[in-house]
mmCIF file of C-alpha atoms and ligand atoms in Angstrom:
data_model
loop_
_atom_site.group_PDB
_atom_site.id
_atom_site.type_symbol
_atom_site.label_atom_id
_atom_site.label_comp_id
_atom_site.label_asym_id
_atom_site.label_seq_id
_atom_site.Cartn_x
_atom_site.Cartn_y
_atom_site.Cartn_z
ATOM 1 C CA UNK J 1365 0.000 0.000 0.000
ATOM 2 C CA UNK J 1366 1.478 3.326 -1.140
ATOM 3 C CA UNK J 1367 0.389 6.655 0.133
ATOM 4 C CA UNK J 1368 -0.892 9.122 -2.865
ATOM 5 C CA UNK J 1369 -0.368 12.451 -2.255
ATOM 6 C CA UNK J 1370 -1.700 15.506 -3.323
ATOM 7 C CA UNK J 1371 -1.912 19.395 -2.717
ATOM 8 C CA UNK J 1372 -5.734 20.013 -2.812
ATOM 9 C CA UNK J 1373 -5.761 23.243 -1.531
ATOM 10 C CA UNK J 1374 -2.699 25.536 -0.967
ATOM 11 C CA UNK J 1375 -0.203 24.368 1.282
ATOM 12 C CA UNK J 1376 -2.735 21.245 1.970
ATOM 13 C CA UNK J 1377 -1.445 17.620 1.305
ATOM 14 C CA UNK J 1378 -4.060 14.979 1.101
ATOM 15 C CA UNK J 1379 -2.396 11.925 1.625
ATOM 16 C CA UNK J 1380 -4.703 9.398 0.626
ATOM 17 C CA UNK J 1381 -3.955 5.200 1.525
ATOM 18 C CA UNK J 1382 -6.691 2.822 -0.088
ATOM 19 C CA UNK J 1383 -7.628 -0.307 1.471
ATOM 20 C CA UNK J 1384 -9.117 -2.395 -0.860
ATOM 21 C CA UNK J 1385 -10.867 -4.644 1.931
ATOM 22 C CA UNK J 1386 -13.079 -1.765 2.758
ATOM 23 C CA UNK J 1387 -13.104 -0.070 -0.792
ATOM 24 C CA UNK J 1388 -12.231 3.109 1.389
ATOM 25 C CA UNK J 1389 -9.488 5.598 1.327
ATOM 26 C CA UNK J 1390 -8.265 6.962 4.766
ATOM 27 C CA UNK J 1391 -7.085 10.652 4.237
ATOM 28 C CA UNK J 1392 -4.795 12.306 6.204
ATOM 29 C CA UNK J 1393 -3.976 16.133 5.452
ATOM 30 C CA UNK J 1394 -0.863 18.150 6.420
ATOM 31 C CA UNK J 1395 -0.877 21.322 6.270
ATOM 32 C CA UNK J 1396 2.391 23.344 5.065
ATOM 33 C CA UNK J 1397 3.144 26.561 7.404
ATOM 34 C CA UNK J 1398 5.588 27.981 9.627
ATOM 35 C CA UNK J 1399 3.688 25.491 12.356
ATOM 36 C CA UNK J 1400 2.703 22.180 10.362
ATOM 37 C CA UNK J 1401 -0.638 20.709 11.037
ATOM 38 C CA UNK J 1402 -1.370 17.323 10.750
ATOM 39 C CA UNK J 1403 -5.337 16.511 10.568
ATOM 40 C CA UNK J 1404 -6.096 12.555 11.229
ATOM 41 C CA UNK J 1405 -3.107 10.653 12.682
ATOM 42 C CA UNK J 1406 -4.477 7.989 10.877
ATOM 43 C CA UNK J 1407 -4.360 4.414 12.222
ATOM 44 C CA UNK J 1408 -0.923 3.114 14.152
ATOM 45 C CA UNK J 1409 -0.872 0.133 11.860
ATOM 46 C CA UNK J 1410 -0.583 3.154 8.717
ATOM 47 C CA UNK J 1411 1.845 5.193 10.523
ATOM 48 C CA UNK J 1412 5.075 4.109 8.894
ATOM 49 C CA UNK J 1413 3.497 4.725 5.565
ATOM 50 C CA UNK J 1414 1.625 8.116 6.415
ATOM 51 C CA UNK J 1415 4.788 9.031 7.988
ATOM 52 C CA UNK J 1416 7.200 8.326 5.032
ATOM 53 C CA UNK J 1417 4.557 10.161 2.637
ATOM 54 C CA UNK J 1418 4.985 13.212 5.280
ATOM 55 C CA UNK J 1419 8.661 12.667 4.991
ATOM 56 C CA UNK J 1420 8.289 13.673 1.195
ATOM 57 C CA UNK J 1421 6.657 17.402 2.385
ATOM 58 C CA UNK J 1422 8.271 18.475 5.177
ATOM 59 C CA UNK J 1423 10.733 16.849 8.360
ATOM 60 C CA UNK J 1424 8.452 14.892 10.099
ATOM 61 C CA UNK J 1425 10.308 15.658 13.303
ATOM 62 C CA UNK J 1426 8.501 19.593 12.867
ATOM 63 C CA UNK J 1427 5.105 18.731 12.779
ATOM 64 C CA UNK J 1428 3.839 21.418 15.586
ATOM 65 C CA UNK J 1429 -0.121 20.673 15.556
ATOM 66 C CA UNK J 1430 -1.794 17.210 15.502
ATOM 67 C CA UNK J 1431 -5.971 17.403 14.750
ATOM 68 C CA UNK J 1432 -8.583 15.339 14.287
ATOM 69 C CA UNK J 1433 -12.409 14.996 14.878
ATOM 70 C CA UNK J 1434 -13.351 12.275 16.835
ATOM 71 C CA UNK J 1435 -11.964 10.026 19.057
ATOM 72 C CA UNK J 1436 -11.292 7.151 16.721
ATOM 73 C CA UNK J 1437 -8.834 4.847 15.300
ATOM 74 C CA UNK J 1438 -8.564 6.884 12.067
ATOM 75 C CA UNK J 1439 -9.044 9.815 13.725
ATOM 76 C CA UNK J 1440 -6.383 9.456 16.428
ATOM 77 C CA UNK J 1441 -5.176 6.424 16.528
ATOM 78 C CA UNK J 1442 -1.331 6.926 15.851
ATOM 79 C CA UNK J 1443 -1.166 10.012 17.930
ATOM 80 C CA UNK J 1444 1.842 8.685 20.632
ATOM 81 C CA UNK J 1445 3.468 7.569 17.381
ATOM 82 C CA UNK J 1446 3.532 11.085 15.718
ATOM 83 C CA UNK J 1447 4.269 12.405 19.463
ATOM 84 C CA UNK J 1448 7.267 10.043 20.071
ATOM 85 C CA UNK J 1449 8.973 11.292 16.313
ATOM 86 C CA UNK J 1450 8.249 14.929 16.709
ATOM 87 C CA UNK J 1451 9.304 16.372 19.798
ATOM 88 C CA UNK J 1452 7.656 20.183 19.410
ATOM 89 C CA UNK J 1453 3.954 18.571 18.322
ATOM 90 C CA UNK J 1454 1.271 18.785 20.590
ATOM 91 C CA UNK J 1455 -2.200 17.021 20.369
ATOM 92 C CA UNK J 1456 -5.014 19.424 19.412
ATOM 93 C CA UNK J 1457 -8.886 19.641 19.594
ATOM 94 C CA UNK J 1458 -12.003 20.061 21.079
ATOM 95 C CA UNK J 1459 -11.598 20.872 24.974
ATOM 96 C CA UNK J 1460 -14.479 18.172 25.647
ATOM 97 C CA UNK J 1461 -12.665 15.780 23.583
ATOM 98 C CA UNK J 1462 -9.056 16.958 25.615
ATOM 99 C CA UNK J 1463 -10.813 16.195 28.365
ATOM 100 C CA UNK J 1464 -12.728 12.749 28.208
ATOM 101 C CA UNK J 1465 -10.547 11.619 25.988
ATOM 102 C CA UNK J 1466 -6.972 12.890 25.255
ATOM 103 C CA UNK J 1467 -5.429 13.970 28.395
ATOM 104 C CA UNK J 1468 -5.237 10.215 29.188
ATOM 105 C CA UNK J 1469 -4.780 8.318 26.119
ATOM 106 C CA UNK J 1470 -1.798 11.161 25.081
ATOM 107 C CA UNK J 1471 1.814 11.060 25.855
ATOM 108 C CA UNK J 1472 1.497 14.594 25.966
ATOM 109 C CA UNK J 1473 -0.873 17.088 27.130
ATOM 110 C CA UNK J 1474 -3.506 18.500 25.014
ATOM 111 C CA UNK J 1475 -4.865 21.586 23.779
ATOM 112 C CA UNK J 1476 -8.367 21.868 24.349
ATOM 113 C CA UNK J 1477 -10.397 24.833 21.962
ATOM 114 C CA UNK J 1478 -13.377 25.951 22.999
ATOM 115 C CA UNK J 1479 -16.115 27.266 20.095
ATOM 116 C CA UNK J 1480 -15.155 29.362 17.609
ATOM 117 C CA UNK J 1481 -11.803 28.899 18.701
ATOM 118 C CA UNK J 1482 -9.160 29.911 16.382
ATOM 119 C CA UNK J 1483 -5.471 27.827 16.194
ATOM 120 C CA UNK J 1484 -3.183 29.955 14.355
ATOM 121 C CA UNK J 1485 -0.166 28.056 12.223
ATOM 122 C CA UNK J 1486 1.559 30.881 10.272
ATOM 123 C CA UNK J 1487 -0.570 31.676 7.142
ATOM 124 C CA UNK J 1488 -3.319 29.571 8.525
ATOM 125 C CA UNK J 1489 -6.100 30.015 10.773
ATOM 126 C CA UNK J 1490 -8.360 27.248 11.577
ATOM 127 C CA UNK J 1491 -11.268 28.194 13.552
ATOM 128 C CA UNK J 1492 -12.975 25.004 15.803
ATOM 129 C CA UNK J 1493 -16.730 24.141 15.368
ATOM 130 C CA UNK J 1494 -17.832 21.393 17.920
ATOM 131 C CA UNK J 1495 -20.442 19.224 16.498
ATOM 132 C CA UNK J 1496 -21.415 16.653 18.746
ATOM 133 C CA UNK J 1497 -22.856 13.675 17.655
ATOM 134 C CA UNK J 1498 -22.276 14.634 13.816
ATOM 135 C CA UNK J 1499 -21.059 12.580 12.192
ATOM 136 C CA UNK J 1500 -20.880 10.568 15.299
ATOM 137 C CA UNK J 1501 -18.926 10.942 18.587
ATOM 138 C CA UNK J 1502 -20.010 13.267 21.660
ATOM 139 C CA UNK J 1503 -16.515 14.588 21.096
ATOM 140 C CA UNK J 1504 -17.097 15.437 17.318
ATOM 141 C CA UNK J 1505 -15.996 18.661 15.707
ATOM 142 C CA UNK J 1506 -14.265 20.493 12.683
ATOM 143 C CA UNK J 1507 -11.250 22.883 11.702
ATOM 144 C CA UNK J 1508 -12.239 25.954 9.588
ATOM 145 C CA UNK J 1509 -8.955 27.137 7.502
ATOM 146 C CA UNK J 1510 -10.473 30.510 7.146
ATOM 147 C CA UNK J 1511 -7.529 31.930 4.844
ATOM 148 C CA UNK J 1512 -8.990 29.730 1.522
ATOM 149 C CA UNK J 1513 -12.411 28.322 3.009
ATOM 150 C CA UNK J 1514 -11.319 24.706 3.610
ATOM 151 C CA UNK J 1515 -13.293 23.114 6.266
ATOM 152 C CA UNK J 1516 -11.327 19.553 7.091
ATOM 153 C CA UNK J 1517 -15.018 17.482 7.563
ATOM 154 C CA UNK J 1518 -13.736 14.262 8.866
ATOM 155 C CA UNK J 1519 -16.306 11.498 7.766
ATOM 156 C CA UNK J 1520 -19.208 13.850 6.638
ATOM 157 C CA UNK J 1521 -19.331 13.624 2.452
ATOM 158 C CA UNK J 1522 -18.132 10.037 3.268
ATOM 159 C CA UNK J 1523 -17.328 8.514 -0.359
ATOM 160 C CA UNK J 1524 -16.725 4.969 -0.993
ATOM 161 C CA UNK J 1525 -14.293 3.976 -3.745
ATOM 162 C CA UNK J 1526 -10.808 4.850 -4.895
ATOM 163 C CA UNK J 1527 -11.742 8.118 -6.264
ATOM 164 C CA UNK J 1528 -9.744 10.900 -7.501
ATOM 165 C CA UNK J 1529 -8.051 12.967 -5.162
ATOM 166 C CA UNK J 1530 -10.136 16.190 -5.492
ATOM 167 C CA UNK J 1531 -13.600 16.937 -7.802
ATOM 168 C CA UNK J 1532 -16.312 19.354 -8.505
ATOM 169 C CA UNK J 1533 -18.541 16.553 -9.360
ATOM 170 C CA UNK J 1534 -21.853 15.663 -6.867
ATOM 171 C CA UNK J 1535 -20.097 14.125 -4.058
ATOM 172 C CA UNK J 1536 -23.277 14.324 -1.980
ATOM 173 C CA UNK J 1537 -25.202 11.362 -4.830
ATOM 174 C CA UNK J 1538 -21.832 9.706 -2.977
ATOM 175 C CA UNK J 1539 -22.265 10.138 0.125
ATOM 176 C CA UNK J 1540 -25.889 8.948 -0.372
ATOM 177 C CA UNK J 1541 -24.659 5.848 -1.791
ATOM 178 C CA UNK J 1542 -21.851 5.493 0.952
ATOM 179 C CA UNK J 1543 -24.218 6.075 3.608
ATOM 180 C CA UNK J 1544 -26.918 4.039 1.769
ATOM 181 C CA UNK J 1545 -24.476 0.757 1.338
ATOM 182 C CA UNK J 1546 -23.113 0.895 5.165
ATOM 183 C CA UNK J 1547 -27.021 0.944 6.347
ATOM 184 C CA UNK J 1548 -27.622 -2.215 4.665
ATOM 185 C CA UNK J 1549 -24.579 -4.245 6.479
ATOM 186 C CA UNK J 1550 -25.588 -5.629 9.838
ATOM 187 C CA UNK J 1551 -22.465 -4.841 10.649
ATOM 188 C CA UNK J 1552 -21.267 -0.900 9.780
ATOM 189 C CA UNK J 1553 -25.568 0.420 10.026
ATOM 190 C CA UNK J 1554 -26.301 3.486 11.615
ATOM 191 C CA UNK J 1555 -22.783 5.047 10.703
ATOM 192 C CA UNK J 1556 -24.423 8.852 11.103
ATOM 193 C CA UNK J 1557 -26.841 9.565 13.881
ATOM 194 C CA UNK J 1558 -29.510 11.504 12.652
ATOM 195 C CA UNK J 1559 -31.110 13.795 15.409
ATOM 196 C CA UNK J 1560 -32.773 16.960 15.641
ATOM 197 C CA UNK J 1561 -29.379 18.729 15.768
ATOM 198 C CA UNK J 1562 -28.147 17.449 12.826
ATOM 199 C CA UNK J 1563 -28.993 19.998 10.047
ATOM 200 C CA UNK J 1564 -28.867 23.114 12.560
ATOM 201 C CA UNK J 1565 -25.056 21.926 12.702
ATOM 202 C CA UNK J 1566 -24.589 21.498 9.067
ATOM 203 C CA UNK J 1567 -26.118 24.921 8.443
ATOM 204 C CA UNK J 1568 -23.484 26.152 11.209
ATOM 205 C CA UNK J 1569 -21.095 25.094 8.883
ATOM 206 C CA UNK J 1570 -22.810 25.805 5.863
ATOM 207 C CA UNK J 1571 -22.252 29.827 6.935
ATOM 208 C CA UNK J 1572 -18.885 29.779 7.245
ATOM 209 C CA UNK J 1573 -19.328 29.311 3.394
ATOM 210 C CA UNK J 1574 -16.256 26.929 2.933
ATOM 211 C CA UNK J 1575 -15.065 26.158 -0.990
ATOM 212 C CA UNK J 1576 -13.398 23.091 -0.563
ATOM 213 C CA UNK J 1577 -14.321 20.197 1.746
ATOM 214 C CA UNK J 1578 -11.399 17.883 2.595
ATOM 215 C CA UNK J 1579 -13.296 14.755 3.514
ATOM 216 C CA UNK J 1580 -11.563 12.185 5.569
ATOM 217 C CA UNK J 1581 -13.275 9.135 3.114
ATOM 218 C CA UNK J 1582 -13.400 9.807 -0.863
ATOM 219 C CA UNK J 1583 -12.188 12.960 -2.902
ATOM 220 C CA UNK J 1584 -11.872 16.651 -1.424
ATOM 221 C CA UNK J 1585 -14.690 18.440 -2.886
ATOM 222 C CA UNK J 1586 -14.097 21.739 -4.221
ATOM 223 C CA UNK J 1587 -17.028 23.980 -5.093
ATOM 224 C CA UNK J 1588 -19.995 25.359 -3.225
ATOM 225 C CA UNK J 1589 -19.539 23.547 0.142
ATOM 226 C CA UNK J 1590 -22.311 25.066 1.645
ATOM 227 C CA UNK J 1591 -24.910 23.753 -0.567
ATOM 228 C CA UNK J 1592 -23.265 20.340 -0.732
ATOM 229 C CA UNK J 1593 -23.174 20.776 3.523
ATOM 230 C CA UNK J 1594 -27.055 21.145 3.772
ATOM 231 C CA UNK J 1595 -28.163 18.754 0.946
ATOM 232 C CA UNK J 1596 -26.040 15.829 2.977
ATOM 233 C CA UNK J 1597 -28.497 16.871 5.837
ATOM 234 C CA UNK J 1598 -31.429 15.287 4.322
ATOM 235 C CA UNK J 1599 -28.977 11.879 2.708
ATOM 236 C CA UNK J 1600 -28.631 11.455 6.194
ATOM 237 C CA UNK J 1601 -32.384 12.451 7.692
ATOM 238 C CA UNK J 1602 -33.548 9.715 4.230
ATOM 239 C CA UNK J 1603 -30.915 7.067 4.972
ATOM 240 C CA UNK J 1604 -31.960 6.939 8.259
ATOM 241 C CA UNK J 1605 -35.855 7.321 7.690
ATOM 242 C CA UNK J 1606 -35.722 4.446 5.071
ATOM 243 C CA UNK J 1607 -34.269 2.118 7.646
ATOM 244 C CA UNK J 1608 -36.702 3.195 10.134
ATOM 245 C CA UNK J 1609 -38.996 2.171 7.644
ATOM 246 C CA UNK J 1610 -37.956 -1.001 7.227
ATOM 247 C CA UNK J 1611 -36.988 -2.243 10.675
ATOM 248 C CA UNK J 1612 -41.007 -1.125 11.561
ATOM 249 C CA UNK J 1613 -42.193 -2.645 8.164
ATOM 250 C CA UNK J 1614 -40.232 -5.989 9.813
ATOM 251 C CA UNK J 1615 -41.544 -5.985 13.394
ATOM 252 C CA UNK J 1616 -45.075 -4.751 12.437
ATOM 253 C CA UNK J 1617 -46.098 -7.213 9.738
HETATM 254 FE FE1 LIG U 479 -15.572 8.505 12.399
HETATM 255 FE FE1 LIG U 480 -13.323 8.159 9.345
#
């Protein structure tokens, strides 16, 4: 498995591993500036690979920031390993998160950002949106790079597939079908919550009017990310009301 890499936004590095098991990429995005950022640690049985594609941008050993969304194996999974190689990084993210979460599992103390909280990198700023529960994890939330609009999603516009690293085709018909195909397997069902929460927090981020969406599974989308944002609000309200549906339809008739 080889790491592709690509610059989807400026100074942003997707670097994308496909599993073929899962039909699934797991992206990971560094970001180039006088502090690097690191979004997703990705899993610790990827690190050597995710680190040697980092190797290829920048000395790993200077990664300053280390991000992520949930508390997760794909999320955070790897973050000692990143910690133990770079000696200046320290873990960042939601304070609830820093709290439940990261001040034990971390070699190294956390920052915790409050809302609306804005990490500055050099050319950067990434504001933090908490958005529990969406797309799942009490914990959940998302950086704003407010410089060029990118909002680094995590698992919303999930896309199966090895797709191409970035597009301004409809990557919510894709996140339909993602979300669609995982509610039919006994196994990965009821991947997004769906609450009454969930489209007041997509048209949160819908406002912040982001033009590319870096999305942890599939291609970055680049293109009206607000629109894209609020139609994935009703995939996910449909996905979930079809199974509703069907698990009534079951015990009813
Ligand atoms: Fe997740
Ligand atoms: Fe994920």
């Amino acid at each position: 498995m080889t790491a592709r890499i690509d610059e989807v936004a400026s100074d942003v590095y997707r670097i994308s591993l496909y599993v073929p098991d899962f039909d699934l990429q797991f992206n990971h995005f560094l970001v180039k500036d006088d502090e690097p950022l690191l979004f997703h640690t990705g899993m610790r049985g990827m690190f050597p690979m995710v680190r040697d594609a980092v190797s290829t941008l920048i000395d790993p050993t200077d990664i300053r920031w280390i991000s992520w969304s949930h508390f997760e194996v794909d999320e955070c999974g790897a973050l000692n390993e990143w910690l133990s190689i770079a000696p200046g990084a320290t873990p960042v993210c939601g304070e609830l998160g820093a709290m439940i979460n990261i001040a034990d599992f971390s070699n190294r103390p956390p920052r915790g950002l409050g809302r609306d909280a804005v990490l500055e990198t050099g050319r950067h700023r990434f504001r933090f949106i908490p958005t529990p529960h969406l797309p799942h994890g009490w914990d959940a939330g998302v950086l704003f790079e407010e410089t060029d609009r990118v909002l680094l999603c995590s698992d919303l516009l999930h896309q199966l597939g090895n797709v191409e690293p970035s597009t301004t085709a409809d990557v919510v018909g894709r996140y339909q079908h993602a979300l669609a195909t995982y509610q039919a397997s006994p196994v990965l069902m009821e991947y997004v919550p769906y609450t009454e929460n969930t489209k007041r927090q997509l048209a949160t981020l819908a406002a912040l009017q982001p033009r590319t969406l870096a999305a942890m599974h599939g291609s970055t989308y680049v293109g009206d990310g607000a629109a894209a944002l609020i139609a994935s609000g009703e995939v996910i309200r449909q996905v979930t009301a079809a199974a509703a549906n069907v698990s009534s339809g079951a015990h009813g008739g």
